[in-house]
Amino acid sequence: EMKLVESGGGLVKPGGSLRLSCVGSGYSFSDYSMNWVRQVPGKGLEWVSFISSSGSYIYYADSVKGRFTISRDNAKNSLSLQMNNLRAEDTALYYCTKTAVIGSAGDDPWGQGTLVTVSS
Amino acid sequence: EIVLTQSPATLSLSPGERASLSCRASQSVTIFLAWYQQKPGQAPRLLIYDASNRATGVPGRFSATGTGTDFTLTISSLEPEDFAVYYCQQRSSWPSTFGGGTKVEIK
């Protein structure tokens, strides 16, 4: 069974930093691109960042560009999101996702999410 | 940025009825569109990838069509577990974007 497990969420003050992690299991982690997607509780989904299987291609939403950094360690089946200069509007549940089929549009599975709260 | 517009925002139907959900893109996404189902307290679940391909384990009552800018997700006969929020997502160009969602509720 493919599984993604996120960690690292918590309460942080505006301007602070947080590092989210995601560990994949049940599949060949290094073969698939990965994403971070966030959701304010009760609201819609917002794509945050993408990293290709090798880490060569990286993209960000404009709302986080210059503040967030995505990375991966294929030897450890691990994905990370370094979040700096956090703002109140970054408060959300952050999901780690895997591209379902190489080269396709669609992510499966999704992790259970880790909650980030930015508040003074 | 490609904007995805989902309609209707809410669909009120009874079990057994047919549901048709629309996702319209502000510019062509060719076939690089996915559909997800999300139930309260759960992560989204992939239903359809590349516009019309059912994901593993997705029941046959879910089907999807479309290419370019107009896409439709159809649930042929609603089961009680299908009442949820449905999102479309494009990955034709960066940034990837989601539609605002359609809530399918019990009438």
Coordinates of C-alpha atoms in Angstrom, one line a residue:
Chain A
E1 CA 0.0 0.0 0.0
M2 CA 1.3 3.4 -1.0
K3 CA 1.4 5.8 1.9
L4 CA 2.5 9.4 2.7
V5 CA 3.0 10.7 6.2
E6 CA 3.5 14.4 6.9
S7 CA 5.0 15.9 10.0
G8 CA 6.4 19.2 11.3
G9 CA 3.3 21.4 11.5
G10 CA 2.5 23.6 14.5
L11 CA 2.0 27.1 15.8
V12 CA 4.4 29.7 14.7
K13 CA 4.5 33.5 15.0
P14 CA 4.3 35.7 11.9
G15 CA 7.8 36.0 10.4
G16 CA 8.8 32.7 11.8
S17 CA 9.9 29.5 10.1
L18 CA 8.8 25.9 10.0
R19 CA 10.0 22.8 8.1
L20 CA 7.5 20.2 7.0
S21 CA 8.5 16.7 6.2
C22 CA 6.8 13.9 4.3
V23 CA 7.9 10.2 4.1
G24 CA 6.7 7.9 1.4
S25 CA 6.4 4.2 1.5
G26 CA 5.0 1.3 -0.5
Y27 CA 6.3 2.5 -3.9
S28 CA 9.6 3.5 -5.6
F29 CA 9.8 7.1 -4.1
S30 CA 12.6 8.2 -6.5
D31 CA 10.5 7.5 -9.6
Y32 CA 7.7 10.0 -8.9
S33 CA 7.3 13.7 -8.7
M34 CA 5.8 15.2 -5.6
N35 CA 3.8 18.2 -4.5
W36 CA 2.6 20.2 -1.6
V37 CA -1.0 21.3 -1.5
R38 CA -2.6 23.3 1.2
Q39 CA -6.2 23.9 2.4
V40 CA -7.5 26.4 4.8
P41 CA -10.1 24.4 6.9
G42 CA -13.5 24.7 5.3
K43 CA -12.1 26.2 2.1
G44 CA -10.8 25.0 -1.2
L45 CA -7.5 23.5 -2.3
E46 CA -4.4 25.5 -3.2
W47 CA -1.4 24.0 -4.9
V48 CA 1.9 25.2 -3.3
S49 CA 4.9 23.5 -4.9
F50 CA 6.1 20.7 -7.2
I51 CA 9.4 18.9 -7.4
S52 CA 10.3 16.4 -10.1
S53 CA 11.5 12.9 -9.4
S54 CA 15.2 13.8 -9.6
G55 CA 14.7 17.3 -8.1
S56 CA 15.8 18.9 -11.3
Y57 CA 12.5 20.8 -11.8
I58 CA 10.9 22.9 -9.1
Y59 CA 7.9 25.2 -9.3
Y60 CA 6.1 27.3 -6.7
A61 CA 2.8 29.2 -6.4
D62 CA 3.3 32.9 -6.6
S63 CA 1.9 33.2 -3.0
V64 CA 4.9 31.4 -1.6
K65 CA 7.7 32.1 -4.1
G66 CA 10.8 33.4 -2.4
R67 CA 9.7 32.2 1.0
F68 CA 9.2 28.5 0.7
T69 CA 11.7 25.9 -0.5
I70 CA 10.8 22.4 -1.6
S71 CA 13.4 19.6 -1.6
R72 CA 13.7 15.8 -1.5
D73 CA 16.0 13.1 -0.4
N74 CA 15.4 10.0 -2.5
A75 CA 17.7 8.0 -0.4
K76 CA 15.5 8.6 2.6
N77 CA 12.1 8.5 0.7
S78 CA 11.6 12.0 2.1
L79 CA 10.1 15.3 0.9
S80 CA 10.5 18.6 2.7
L81 CA 9.0 22.1 2.6
Q82 CA 11.1 24.8 4.3
M83 CA 8.7 27.7 5.1
N84 CA 10.3 31.1 6.0
N85 CA 8.8 34.5 6.7
L86 CA 5.4 32.9 7.5
R87 CA 2.3 35.0 7.3
A88 CA -1.2 34.6 8.8
E89 CA -2.5 33.7 5.3
D90 CA -0.2 30.6 5.3
T91 CA -2.3 29.0 8.0
A92 CA -3.6 25.8 6.5
L93 CA -3.5 22.1 6.5
Y94 CA -0.6 21.1 4.3
Y95 CA -0.8 17.9 2.3
C96 CA 2.0 16.0 0.6
T97 CA 1.0 14.3 -2.7
K98 CA 2.5 12.0 -5.2
T99 CA 1.9 12.1 -9.0
A100 CA -0.3 9.1 -9.6
V101 CA 1.1 8.1 -13.0
I102 CA 4.4 9.3 -14.3
G103 CA 3.8 12.3 -16.6
S104 CA 0.1 12.6 -15.9
A105 CA -2.2 15.1 -14.2
G106 CA -3.5 13.7 -11.0
D107 CA -2.1 13.0 -7.5
D108 CA -2.4 9.8 -5.5
P109 CA -2.1 9.2 -2.7
W110 CA -2.3 12.2 -0.4
G111 CA -1.0 12.3 3.1
Q112 CA -3.3 13.0 6.0
G113 CA -2.0 16.5 6.3
T114 CA -0.1 18.5 8.9
L115 CA -1.6 21.7 10.3
V116 CA 0.3 25.0 10.2
T117 CA -1.0 27.9 12.2
V118 CA 0.6 31.3 12.0
S119 CA -0.5 33.5 14.8
S120 CA 0.9 35.9 17.4
Chain B
E1 CA -2.3 31.5 -14.5
I2 CA -5.1 29.2 -15.7
V3 CA -8.3 29.7 -13.8
L4 CA -10.6 26.7 -13.4
T5 CA -14.3 27.5 -12.9
Q6 CA -16.5 24.7 -11.5
S7 CA -20.2 24.8 -11.7
P8 CA -22.6 24.5 -10.1
A9 CA -21.2 25.5 -6.7
T10 CA -23.8 23.2 -5.1
L11 CA -25.7 20.3 -6.6
S12 CA -28.7 19.0 -4.7
L13 CA -29.7 15.5 -5.8
S14 CA -31.2 12.3 -4.4
P15 CA -29.5 8.9 -4.3
G16 CA -29.9 7.1 -7.6
E17 CA -29.9 10.3 -9.6
R18 CA -27.3 11.3 -12.2
A19 CA -24.8 14.1 -11.4
S20 CA -23.0 16.2 -13.9
L21 CA -20.3 18.5 -12.7
S22 CA -18.5 21.0 -15.0
C23 CA -15.0 22.4 -14.9
R24 CA -14.1 25.1 -17.4
A25 CA -10.5 26.4 -17.9
S26 CA -9.6 29.9 -18.9
Q27 CA -7.3 28.5 -21.6
S28 CA -6.6 25.1 -23.0
V29 CA -5.2 22.5 -20.6
T30 CA -5.3 19.8 -23.3
I31 CA -6.0 16.6 -21.3
F32 CA -4.0 17.5 -18.2
L33 CA -6.9 17.7 -15.8
A34 CA -7.7 15.6 -12.7
W35 CA -10.8 15.2 -10.6
Y36 CA -10.9 14.6 -6.8
Q37 CA -13.5 13.8 -4.2
Q38 CA -13.2 15.1 -0.7
K39 CA -15.3 14.1 2.3
P40 CA -15.3 16.0 5.6
G41 CA -12.2 15.4 7.7
Q42 CA -10.5 13.4 4.9
A43 CA -7.8 14.2 2.4
P44 CA -8.9 14.4 -1.2
R45 CA -9.1 11.2 -3.2
L46 CA -8.1 11.0 -6.9
L47 CA -11.0 9.9 -9.1
I48 CA -9.9 10.8 -12.6
Y49 CA -6.5 11.6 -14.1
D50 CA -5.7 12.9 -17.6
A51 CA -9.2 14.0 -18.1
S52 CA -10.9 10.7 -18.6
N53 CA -8.9 7.9 -16.9
R54 CA -10.4 6.4 -13.7
A55 CA -7.9 6.0 -10.9
T56 CA -7.3 2.6 -9.3
G57 CA -10.2 1.4 -7.3
V58 CA -12.7 4.1 -8.5
P59 CA -16.1 2.7 -9.2
G60 CA -17.4 2.5 -12.7
R61 CA -20.3 4.9 -12.0
F62 CA -17.7 7.7 -12.1
S63 CA -16.8 8.8 -15.7
A64 CA -15.3 12.0 -17.1
T65 CA -14.9 13.6 -20.5
G66 CA -13.4 16.7 -22.0
T67 CA -10.4 18.2 -23.6
G68 CA -9.1 21.7 -24.0
T69 CA -11.2 24.0 -21.9
D70 CA -14.4 22.1 -21.1
F71 CA -14.6 19.1 -18.8
T72 CA -17.4 17.1 -17.2
L73 CA -17.4 14.6 -14.3
T74 CA -20.5 12.3 -14.3
I75 CA -21.7 10.1 -11.6
S76 CA -24.2 7.8 -13.3
S77 CA -26.3 6.9 -10.2
L78 CA -25.5 8.5 -6.9
E79 CA -24.7 6.3 -3.9
P80 CA -24.9 7.6 -0.3
E81 CA -21.1 7.7 -0.1
D82 CA -20.8 10.0 -3.2
F83 CA -22.2 13.1 -1.4
A84 CA -19.0 15.1 -1.0
V85 CA -17.1 18.0 -2.5
Y86 CA -15.5 17.5 -5.9
Y87 CA -12.5 19.5 -7.2
C88 CA -10.8 19.7 -10.6
Q89 CA -7.1 20.5 -11.0
Q90 CA -5.0 21.3 -14.1
R91 CA -1.4 20.5 -14.5
S92 CA -1.0 21.7 -18.1
S93 CA 1.1 24.7 -17.1
W94 CA 2.6 26.2 -13.9
P95 CA 1.3 27.2 -11.5
S96 CA -1.0 24.2 -11.2
T97 CA -4.5 25.4 -10.2
F98 CA -7.6 23.9 -8.6
G99 CA -11.2 24.8 -9.3
G100 CA -13.3 26.2 -6.4
G101 CA -15.2 22.9 -6.0
T102 CA -18.7 21.6 -6.4
K103 CA -20.6 20.3 -3.3
V104 CA -22.9 17.4 -4.1
E105 CA -25.5 17.4 -1.3
I106 CA -28.5 15.2 -0.5
K107 CA -31.7 16.7 -1.6

